[in-house]
Coordinates of C-alpha atoms in Angstrom, one line a residue:
X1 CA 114.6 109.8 145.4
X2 CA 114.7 106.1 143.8
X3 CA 116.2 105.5 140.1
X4 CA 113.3 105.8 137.5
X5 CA 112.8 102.2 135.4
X6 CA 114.5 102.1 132.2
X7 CA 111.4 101.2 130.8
X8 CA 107.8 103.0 131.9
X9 CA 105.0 100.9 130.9
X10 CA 101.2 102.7 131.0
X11 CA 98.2 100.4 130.3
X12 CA 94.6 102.9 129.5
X13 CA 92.3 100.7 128.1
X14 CA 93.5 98.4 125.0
X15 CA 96.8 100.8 124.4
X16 CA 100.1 99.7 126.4
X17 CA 102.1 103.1 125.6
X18 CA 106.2 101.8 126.6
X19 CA 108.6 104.8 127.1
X20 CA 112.5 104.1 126.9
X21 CA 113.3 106.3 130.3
X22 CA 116.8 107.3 129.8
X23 CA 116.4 110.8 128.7
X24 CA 119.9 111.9 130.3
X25 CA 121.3 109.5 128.1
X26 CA 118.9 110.0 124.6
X27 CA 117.4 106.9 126.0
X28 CA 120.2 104.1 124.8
X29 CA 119.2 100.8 126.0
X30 CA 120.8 99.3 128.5
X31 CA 120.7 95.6 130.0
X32 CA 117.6 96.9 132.4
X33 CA 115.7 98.3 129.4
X34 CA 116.0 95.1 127.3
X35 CA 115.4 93.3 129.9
X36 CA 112.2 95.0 130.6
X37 CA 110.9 95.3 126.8
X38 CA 111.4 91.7 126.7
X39 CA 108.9 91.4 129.7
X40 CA 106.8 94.3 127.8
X41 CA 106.7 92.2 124.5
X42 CA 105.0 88.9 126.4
X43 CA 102.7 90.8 129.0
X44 CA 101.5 92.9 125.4
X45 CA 100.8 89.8 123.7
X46 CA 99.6 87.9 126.4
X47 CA 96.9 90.4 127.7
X48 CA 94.0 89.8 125.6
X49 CA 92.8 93.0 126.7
X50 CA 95.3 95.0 124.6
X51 CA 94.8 95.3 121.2
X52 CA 97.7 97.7 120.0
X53 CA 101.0 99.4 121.7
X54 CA 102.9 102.5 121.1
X55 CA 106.7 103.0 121.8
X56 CA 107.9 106.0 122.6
X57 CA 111.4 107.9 124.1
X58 CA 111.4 109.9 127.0
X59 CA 112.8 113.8 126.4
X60 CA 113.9 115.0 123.5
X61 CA 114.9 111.8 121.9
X62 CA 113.2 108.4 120.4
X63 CA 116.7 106.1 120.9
X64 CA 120.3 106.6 120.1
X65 CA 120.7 102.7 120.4
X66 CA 122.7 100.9 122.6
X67 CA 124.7 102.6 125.1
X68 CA 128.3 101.1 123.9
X69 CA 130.2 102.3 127.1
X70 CA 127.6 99.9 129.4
X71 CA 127.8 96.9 127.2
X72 CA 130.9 96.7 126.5
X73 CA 131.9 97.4 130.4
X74 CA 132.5 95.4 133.2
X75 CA 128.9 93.9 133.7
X76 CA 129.5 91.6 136.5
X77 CA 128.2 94.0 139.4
X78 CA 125.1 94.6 137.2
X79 CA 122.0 93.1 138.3
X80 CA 120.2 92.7 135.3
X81 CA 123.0 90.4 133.7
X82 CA 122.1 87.2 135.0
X83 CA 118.7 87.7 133.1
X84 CA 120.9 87.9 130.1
X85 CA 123.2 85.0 131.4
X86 CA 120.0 82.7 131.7
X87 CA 118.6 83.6 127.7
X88 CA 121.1 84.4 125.3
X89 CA 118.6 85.6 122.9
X90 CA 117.1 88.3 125.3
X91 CA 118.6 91.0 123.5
X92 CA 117.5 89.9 120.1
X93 CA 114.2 88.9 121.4
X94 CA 113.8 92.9 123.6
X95 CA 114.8 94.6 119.6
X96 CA 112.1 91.9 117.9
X97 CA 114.8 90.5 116.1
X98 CA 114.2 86.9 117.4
X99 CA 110.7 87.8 118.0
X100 CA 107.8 88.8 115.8
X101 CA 104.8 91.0 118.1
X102 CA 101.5 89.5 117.5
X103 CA 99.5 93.1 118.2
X104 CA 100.5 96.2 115.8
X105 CA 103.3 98.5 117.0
X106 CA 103.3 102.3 116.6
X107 CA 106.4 103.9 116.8
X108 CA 106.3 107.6 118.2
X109 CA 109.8 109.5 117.5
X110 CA 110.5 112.9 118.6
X111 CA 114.0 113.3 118.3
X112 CA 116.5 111.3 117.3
X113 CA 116.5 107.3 116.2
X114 CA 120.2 106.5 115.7
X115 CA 121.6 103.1 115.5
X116 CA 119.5 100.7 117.5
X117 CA 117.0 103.0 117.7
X118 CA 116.2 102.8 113.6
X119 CA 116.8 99.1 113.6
X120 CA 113.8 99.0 116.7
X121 CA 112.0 101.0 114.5
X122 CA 112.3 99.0 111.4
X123 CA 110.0 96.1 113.5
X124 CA 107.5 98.6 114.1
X125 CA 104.6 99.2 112.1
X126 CA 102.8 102.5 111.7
X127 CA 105.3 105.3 112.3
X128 CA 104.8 108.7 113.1
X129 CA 107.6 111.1 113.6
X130 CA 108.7 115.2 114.7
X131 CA 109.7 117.5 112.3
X132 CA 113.0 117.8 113.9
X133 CA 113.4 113.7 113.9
X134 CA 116.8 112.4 113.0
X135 CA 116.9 108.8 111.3
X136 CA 120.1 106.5 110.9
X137 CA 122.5 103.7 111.1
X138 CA 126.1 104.9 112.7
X139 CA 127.0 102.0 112.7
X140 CA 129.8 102.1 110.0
X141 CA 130.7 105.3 111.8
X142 CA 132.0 102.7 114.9
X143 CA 133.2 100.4 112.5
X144 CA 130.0 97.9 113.7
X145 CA 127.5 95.7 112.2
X146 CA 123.8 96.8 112.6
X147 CA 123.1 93.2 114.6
X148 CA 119.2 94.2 114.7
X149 CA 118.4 92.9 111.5
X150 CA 118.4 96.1 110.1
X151 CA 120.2 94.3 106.8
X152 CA 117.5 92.6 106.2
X153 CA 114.6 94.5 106.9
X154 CA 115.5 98.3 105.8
X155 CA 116.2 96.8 101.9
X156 CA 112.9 95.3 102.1
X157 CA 111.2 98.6 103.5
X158 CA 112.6 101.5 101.6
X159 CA 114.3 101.9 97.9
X160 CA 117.2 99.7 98.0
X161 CA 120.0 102.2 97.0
X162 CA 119.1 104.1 100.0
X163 CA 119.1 101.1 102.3
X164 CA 122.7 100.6 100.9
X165 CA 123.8 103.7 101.3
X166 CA 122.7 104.3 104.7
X167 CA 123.9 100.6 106.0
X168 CA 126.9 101.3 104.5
X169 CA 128.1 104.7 105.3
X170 CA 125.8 105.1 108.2
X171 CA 124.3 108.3 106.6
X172 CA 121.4 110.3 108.8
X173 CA 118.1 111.0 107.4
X174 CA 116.2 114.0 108.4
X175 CA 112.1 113.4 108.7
X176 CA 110.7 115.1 105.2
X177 CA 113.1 112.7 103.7
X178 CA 112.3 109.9 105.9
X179 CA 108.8 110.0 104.9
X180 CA 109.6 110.7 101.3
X181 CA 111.1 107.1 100.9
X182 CA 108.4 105.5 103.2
X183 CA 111.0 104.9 106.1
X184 CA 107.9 107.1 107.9
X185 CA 104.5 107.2 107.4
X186 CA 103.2 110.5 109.1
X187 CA 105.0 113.7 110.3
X188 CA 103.3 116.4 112.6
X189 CA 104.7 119.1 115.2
X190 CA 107.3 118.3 118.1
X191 CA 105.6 117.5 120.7
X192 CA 102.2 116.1 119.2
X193 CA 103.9 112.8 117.9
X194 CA 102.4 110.7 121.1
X195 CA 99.0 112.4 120.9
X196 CA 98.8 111.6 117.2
X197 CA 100.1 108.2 118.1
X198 CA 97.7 107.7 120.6
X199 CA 94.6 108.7 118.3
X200 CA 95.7 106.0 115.7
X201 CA 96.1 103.9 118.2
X202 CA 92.3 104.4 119.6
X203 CA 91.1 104.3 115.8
X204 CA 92.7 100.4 115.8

């Protein structure tokens, strides 16, 4: 049976719906998936036909960031790396760092968002979450620096102390408290986040 794409892509009238497919591994992104959000990002504001997109994870997880053992591996056999050899900003540009989306972005989180997959989330900008989500920045855990632009963005988007306090102690967040400081907007059921997410989505 072939390899499912990192990234799944679904175009139903105006809504491109993007699913990080790595459910095995809580969907952490690997040189494939940025590679192909990248792509996503220009075919979504390039189609004039769609007007707003969702992203999603596959499974039981949103993202648990960037799969540490690929990137910092031997990438040489890896197909995908000449991609990043060509643009140096690829990365930055696939986590909207370098890049700003023209259309609205809803993010869709049914599980956990750890690491990269909060700082992805921070770019996004209605977000609706599970009751069982799990939000935060490990980081400081890994003795790392949150390179998303999380430093920048999560001060700006939620009560400063507790930007602080989870850049630098890489504290988790459970949803109720997520949405109590505005780090989320809505919380339903698990397993109703994308169908909630796709009726705001129609409403736009």
């Amino acid at each position: 049976m072939a390899e499912q794409p990192h990234l799944l892509v679904e175009k139903e009238g105006h809504v491109v719906t993007l699913t990080m497919n790595r459910p095995e591994a809580k969907n952490a992104w690997t040189l494939e998936m940025m590679a192909r959000l990248w792509d996503a990002w220009q075919m979504i504001d390039g189609d004039d036909d769609v007007r707003v997109a969702i992203l999603t994870g596959a499974g039981d997880a949103f993202c648990a960031g960037a799969d540490l053992k690929m990137m910092h591996g031997d990438q040489s056999n890896n197909p995908w790396h000449a991609k990043f050899r060509e643009d140096p900003e690829l990365h930055w540009k696939a986590m909207l760092r370098h890049y700003r989306l023209k259309k609205p972005l809803i993010a869709a989180v049914d599980g956990i968002a750890l690491g990269g997959g909060t700082e992805i989330l921070l770019t996004t900008d209605i977000r609706v979450a599970s009751e069982s989500s799990l939000f935060g920045l490990t980081e400081p855990k890994w003795a790392l620096f949150p390179l998303g632009g999380s430093t920048v963005r999560l001060p700006r988007q939620i009560p400063y102390t507790m930007a602080m306090e989870m850049l630098l102690t890489g504290r988790m967040m459970k949803a109720d408290e997520a949405k109590a400081i505005g780090l989320v907007g809505t919380i339903v059921k698990s397993g109703e986040v994308l169908s909630h997410a796709q009726t705001l989505a129609d409403k736009i």
